N, CA, C and O of each residue as an XYZ file, in Angstrom:
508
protein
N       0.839     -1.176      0.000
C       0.000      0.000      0.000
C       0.890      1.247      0.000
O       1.801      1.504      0.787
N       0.343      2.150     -1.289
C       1.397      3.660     -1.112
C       0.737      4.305     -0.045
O      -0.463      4.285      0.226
N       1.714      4.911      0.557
C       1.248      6.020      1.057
C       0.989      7.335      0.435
O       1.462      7.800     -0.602
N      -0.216      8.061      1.628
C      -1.078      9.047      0.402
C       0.590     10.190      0.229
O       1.728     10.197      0.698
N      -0.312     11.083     -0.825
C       0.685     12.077     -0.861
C       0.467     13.479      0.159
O      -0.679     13.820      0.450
N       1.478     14.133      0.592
C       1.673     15.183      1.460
C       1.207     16.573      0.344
O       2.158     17.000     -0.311
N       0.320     17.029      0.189
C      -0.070     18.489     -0.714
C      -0.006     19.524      0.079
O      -0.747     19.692      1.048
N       0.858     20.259     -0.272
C       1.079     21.615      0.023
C       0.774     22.452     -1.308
O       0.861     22.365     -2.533
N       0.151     23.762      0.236
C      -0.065     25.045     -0.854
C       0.316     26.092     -0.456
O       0.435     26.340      0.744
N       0.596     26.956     -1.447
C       1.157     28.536     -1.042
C       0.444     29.213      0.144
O      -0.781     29.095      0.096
N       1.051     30.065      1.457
C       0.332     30.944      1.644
C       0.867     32.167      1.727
O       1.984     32.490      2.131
N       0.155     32.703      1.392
C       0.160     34.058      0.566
C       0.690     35.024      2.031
O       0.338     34.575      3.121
N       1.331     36.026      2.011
C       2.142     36.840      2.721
C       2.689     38.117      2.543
O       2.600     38.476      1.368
N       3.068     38.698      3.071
C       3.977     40.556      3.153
C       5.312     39.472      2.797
O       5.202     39.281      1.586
N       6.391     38.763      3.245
C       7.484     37.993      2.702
C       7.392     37.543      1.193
O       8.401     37.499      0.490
N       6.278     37.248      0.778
C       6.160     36.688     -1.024
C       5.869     38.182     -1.469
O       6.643     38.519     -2.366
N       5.099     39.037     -1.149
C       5.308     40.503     -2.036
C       7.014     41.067     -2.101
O       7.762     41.239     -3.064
N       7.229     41.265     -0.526
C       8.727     41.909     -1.028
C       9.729     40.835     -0.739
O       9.752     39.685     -0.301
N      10.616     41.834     -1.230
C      11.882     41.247     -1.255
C      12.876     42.128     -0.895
O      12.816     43.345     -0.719
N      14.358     40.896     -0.755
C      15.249     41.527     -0.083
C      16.633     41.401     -0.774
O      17.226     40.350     -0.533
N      17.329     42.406     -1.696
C      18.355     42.146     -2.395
C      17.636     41.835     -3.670
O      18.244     42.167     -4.687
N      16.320     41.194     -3.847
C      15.721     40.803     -5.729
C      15.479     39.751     -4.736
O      14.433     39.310     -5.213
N      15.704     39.004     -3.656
C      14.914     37.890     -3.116
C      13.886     37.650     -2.892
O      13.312     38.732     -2.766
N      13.258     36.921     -2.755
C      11.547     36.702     -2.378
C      11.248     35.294     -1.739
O      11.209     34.228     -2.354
N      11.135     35.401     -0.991
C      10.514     34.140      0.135
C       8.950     33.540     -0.089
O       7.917     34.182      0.102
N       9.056     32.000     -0.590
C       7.646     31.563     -1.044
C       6.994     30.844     -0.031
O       7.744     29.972      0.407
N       5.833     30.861      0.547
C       5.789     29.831      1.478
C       4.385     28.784      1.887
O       3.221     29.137      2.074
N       4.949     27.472      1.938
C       3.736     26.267      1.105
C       3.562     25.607      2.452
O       4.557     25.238      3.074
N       2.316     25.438      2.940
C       1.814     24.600      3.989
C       0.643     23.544      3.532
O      -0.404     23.684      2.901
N       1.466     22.143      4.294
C       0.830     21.130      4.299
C      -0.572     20.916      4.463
O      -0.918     21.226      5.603
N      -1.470     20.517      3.776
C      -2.833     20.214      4.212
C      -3.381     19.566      4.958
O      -4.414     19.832      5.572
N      -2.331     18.027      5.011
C      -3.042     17.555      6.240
C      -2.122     17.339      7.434
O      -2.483     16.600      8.350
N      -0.924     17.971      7.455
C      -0.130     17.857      8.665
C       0.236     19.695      8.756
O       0.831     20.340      7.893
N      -0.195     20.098      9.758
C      -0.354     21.126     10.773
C       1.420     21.746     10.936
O       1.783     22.922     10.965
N       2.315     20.441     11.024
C       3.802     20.815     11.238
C       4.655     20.593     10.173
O       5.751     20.034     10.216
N       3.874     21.240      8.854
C       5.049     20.593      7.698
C       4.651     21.836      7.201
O       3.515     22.267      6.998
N       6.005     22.477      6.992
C       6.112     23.917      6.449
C       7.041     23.534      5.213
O       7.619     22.447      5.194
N       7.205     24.731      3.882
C       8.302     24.439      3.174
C       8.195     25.880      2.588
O       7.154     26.431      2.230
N       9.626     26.460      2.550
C      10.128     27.864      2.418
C      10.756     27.933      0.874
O      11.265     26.856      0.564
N      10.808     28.585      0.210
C      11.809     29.003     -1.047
C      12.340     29.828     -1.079
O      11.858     30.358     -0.078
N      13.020     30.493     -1.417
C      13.532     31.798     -1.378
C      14.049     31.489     -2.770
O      14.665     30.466     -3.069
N      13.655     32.727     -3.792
C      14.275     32.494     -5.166
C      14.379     34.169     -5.324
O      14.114     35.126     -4.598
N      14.925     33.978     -6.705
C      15.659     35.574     -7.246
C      14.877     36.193     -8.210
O      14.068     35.540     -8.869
N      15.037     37.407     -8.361
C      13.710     37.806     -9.515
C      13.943     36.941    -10.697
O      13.186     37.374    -11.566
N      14.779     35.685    -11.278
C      14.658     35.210    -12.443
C      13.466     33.970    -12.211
O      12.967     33.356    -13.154
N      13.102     33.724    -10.695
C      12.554     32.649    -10.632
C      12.916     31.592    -10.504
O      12.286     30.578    -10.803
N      14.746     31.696     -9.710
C      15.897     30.785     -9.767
C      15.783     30.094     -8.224
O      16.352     30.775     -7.370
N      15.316     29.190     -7.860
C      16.093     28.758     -6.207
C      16.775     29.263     -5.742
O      17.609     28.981     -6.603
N      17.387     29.925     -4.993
C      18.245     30.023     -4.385
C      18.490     29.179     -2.589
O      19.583     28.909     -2.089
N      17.329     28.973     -2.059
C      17.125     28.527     -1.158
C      16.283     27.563     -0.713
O      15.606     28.255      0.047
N      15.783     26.362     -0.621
C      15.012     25.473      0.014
C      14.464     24.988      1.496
O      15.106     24.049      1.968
N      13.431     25.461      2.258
C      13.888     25.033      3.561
C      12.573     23.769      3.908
O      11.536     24.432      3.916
N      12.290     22.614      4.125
C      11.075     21.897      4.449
C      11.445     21.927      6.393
O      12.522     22.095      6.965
N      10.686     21.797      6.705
C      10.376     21.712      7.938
C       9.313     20.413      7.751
O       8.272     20.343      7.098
N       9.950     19.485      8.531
C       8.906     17.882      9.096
C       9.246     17.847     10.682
O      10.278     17.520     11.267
N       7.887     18.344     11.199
C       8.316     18.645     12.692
C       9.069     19.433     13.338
O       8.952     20.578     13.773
N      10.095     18.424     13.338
C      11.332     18.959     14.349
C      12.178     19.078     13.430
O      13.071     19.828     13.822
N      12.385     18.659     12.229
C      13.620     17.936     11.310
C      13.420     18.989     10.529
O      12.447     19.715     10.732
N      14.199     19.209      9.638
C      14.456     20.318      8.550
C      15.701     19.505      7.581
O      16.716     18.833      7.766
N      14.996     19.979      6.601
C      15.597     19.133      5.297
C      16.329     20.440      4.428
O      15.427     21.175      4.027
N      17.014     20.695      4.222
C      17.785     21.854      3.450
C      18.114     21.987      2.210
O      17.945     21.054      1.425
N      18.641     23.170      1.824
C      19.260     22.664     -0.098
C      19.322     24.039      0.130
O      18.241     24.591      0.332
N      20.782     25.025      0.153
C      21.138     26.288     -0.294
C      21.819     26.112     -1.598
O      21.865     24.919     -1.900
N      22.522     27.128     -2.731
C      22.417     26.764     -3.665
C      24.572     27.236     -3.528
O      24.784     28.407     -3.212
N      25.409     26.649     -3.683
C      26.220     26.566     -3.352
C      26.974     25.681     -2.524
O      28.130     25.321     -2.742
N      26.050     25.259     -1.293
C      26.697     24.741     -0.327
C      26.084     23.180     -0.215
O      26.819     22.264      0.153
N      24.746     22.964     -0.546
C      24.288     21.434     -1.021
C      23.182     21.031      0.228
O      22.780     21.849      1.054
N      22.859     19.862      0.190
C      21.684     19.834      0.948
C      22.497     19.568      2.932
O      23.648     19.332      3.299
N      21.618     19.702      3.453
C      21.924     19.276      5.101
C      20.551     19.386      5.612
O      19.595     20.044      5.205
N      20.731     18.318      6.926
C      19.456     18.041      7.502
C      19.727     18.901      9.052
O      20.905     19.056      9.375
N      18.817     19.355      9.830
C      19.032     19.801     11.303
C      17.670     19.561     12.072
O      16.648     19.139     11.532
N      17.791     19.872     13.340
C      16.794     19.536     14.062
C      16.769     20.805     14.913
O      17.797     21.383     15.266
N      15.277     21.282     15.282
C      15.070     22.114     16.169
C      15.572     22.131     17.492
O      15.934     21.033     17.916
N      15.725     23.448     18.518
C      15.654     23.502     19.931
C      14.570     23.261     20.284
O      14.497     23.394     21.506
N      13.327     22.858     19.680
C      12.189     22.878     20.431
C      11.944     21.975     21.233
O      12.456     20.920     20.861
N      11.465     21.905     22.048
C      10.714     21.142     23.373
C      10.046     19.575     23.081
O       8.818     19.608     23.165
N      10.568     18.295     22.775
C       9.737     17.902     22.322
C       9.534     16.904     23.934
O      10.342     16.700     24.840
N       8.456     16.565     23.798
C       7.255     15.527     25.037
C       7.683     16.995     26.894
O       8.406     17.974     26.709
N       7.290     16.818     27.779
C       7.648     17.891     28.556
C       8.677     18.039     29.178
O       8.720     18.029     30.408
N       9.821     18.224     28.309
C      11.435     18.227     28.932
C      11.517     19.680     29.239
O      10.728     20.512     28.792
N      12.558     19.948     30.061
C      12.804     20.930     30.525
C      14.199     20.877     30.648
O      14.954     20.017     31.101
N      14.458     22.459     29.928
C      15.776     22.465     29.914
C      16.637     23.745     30.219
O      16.443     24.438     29.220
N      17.133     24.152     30.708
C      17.824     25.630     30.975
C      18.645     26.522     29.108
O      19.630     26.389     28.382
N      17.917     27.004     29.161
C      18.151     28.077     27.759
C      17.273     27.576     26.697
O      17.467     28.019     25.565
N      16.244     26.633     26.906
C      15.559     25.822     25.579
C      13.937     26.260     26.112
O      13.334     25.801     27.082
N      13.472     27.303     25.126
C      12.371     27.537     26.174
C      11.330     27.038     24.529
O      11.680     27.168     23.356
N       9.913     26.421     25.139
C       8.928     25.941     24.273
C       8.515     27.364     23.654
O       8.187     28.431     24.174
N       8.677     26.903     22.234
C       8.422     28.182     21.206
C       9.063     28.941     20.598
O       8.730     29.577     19.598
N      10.298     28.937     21.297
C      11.713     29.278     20.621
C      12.237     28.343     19.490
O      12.076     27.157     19.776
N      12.875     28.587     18.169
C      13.379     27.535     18.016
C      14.527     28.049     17.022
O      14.397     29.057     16.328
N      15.572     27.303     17.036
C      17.008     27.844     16.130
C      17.122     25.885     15.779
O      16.686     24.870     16.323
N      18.194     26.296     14.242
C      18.563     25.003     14.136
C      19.795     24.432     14.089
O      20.884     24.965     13.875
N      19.526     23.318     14.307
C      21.072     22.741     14.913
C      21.597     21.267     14.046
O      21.087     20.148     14.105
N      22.539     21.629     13.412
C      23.345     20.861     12.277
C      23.145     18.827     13.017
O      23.427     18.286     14.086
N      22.545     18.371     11.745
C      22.553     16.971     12.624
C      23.157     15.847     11.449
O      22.282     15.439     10.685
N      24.452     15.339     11.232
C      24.697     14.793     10.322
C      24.288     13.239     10.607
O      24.998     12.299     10.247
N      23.571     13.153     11.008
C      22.703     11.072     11.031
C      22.425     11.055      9.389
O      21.941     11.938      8.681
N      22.912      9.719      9.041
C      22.571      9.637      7.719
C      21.036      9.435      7.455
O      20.263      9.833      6.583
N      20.883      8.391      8.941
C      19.253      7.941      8.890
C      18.328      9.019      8.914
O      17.263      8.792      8.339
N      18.449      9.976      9.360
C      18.008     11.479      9.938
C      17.678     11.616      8.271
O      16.721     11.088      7.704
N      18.501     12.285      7.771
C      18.670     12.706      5.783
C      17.834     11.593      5.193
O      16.781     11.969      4.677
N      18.156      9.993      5.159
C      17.488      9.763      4.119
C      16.030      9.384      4.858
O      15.291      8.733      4.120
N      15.516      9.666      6.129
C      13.967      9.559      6.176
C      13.568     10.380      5.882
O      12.420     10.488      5.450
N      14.756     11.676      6.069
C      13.611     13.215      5.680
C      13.609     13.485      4.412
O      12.942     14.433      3.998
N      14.564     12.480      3.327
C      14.365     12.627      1.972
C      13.025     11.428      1.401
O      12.477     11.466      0.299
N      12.818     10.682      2.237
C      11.910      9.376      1.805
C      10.777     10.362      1.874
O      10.133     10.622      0.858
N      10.451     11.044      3.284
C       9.083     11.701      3.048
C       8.853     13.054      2.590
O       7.907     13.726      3.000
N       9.862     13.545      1.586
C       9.982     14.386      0.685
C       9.801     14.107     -0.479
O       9.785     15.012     -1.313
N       9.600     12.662     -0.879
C       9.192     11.853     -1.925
C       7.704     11.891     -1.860
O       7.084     12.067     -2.909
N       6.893     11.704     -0.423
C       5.392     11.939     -0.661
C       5.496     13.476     -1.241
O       4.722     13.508     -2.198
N       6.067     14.659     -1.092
C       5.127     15.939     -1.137
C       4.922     16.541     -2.488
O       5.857     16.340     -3.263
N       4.178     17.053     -2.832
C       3.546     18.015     -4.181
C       3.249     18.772     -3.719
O       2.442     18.847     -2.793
N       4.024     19.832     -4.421
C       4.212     21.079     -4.421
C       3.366     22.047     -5.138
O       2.825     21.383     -6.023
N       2.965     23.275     -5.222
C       2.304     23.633     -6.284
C       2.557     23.500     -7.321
O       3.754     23.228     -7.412
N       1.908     23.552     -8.577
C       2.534     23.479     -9.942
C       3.546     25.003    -10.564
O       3.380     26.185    -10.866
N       4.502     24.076    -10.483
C       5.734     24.889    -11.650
C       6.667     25.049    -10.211
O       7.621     25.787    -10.460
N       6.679     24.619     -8.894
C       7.645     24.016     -8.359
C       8.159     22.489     -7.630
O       9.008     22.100     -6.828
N       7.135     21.967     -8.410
C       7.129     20.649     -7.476
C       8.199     19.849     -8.170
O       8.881     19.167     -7.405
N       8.571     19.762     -9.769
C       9.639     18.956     -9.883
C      10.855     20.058     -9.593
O      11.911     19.429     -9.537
N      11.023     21.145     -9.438
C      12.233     21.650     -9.358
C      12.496     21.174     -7.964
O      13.575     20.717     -7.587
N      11.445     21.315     -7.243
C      11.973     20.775     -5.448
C      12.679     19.674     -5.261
O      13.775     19.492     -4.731
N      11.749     18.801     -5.872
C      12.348     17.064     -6.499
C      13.502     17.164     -6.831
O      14.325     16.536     -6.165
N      13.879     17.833     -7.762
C      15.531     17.437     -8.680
C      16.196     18.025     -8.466
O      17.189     18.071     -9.193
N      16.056     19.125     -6.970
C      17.211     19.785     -6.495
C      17.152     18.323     -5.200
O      18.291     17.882     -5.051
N      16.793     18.067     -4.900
C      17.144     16.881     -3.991
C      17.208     15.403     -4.299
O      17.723     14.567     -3.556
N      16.818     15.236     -5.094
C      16.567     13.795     -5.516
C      17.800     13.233     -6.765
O      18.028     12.079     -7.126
N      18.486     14.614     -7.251
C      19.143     14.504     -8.583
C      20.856     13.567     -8.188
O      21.648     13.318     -9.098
């Protein structure tokens, strides 16, 4: 049995009108998962420059120079408590597990993207 697919859609924002340098920040939320965000940042040609998915805690990457990397949030996960890690804050933190990368690339294989970026998302990661 496949599993269904993950559909994301644009939402619309003050970050997708302007820009910064000719940059512009695109940004696509999951329909049926609440914690799956995915960011673009491209150039006025309509070029990538930046990729960011968010699955949860995990973050799947692709800058355009430096290549893909996976990280994981400071956030709080089940009710830990921690001195400088406060729930709601969150920065990310470099996690080289291979297993980490290729689950967060397996379920980057469910998602569709809107049309006219969903294979570029694909074949900047999948290529």
């Amino acid at each position: 049995m496949t599993a269904r697919p993950l559909i994301f859609y644009e939402i619309k924002s003050q970050k997708t009108e302007h820009s910064r340098d000719g940059i512009r920040q695109l940004s696509f939320a999951c329909e049926d998962h609440p914690d799956m965000f995915c960011f673009l940042w491209i150039d006025p040609n309509q070029k990538l420059k930046h990729v960011q998915l968010l699955f949860g805690e995990s973050v799947l990457e692709w800058k355009e120079g430096q290549g893909i990397n996976c990280s994981q949030t400071n956030r709080i996960q089940e009710n830990e408590i921690k001195i400088g890690v406060h729930k709601g804050s969150r920065s990310l933190h470099s996690n080289d597990d291979p297993e980490l990368l290729n689950e967060s690339l397996k379920i980057l294989l469910r998602c569709e993207f809107p049309e006219g970026w969903n294979s570029l998302i694909h074949k900047i990661f999948h290529s």
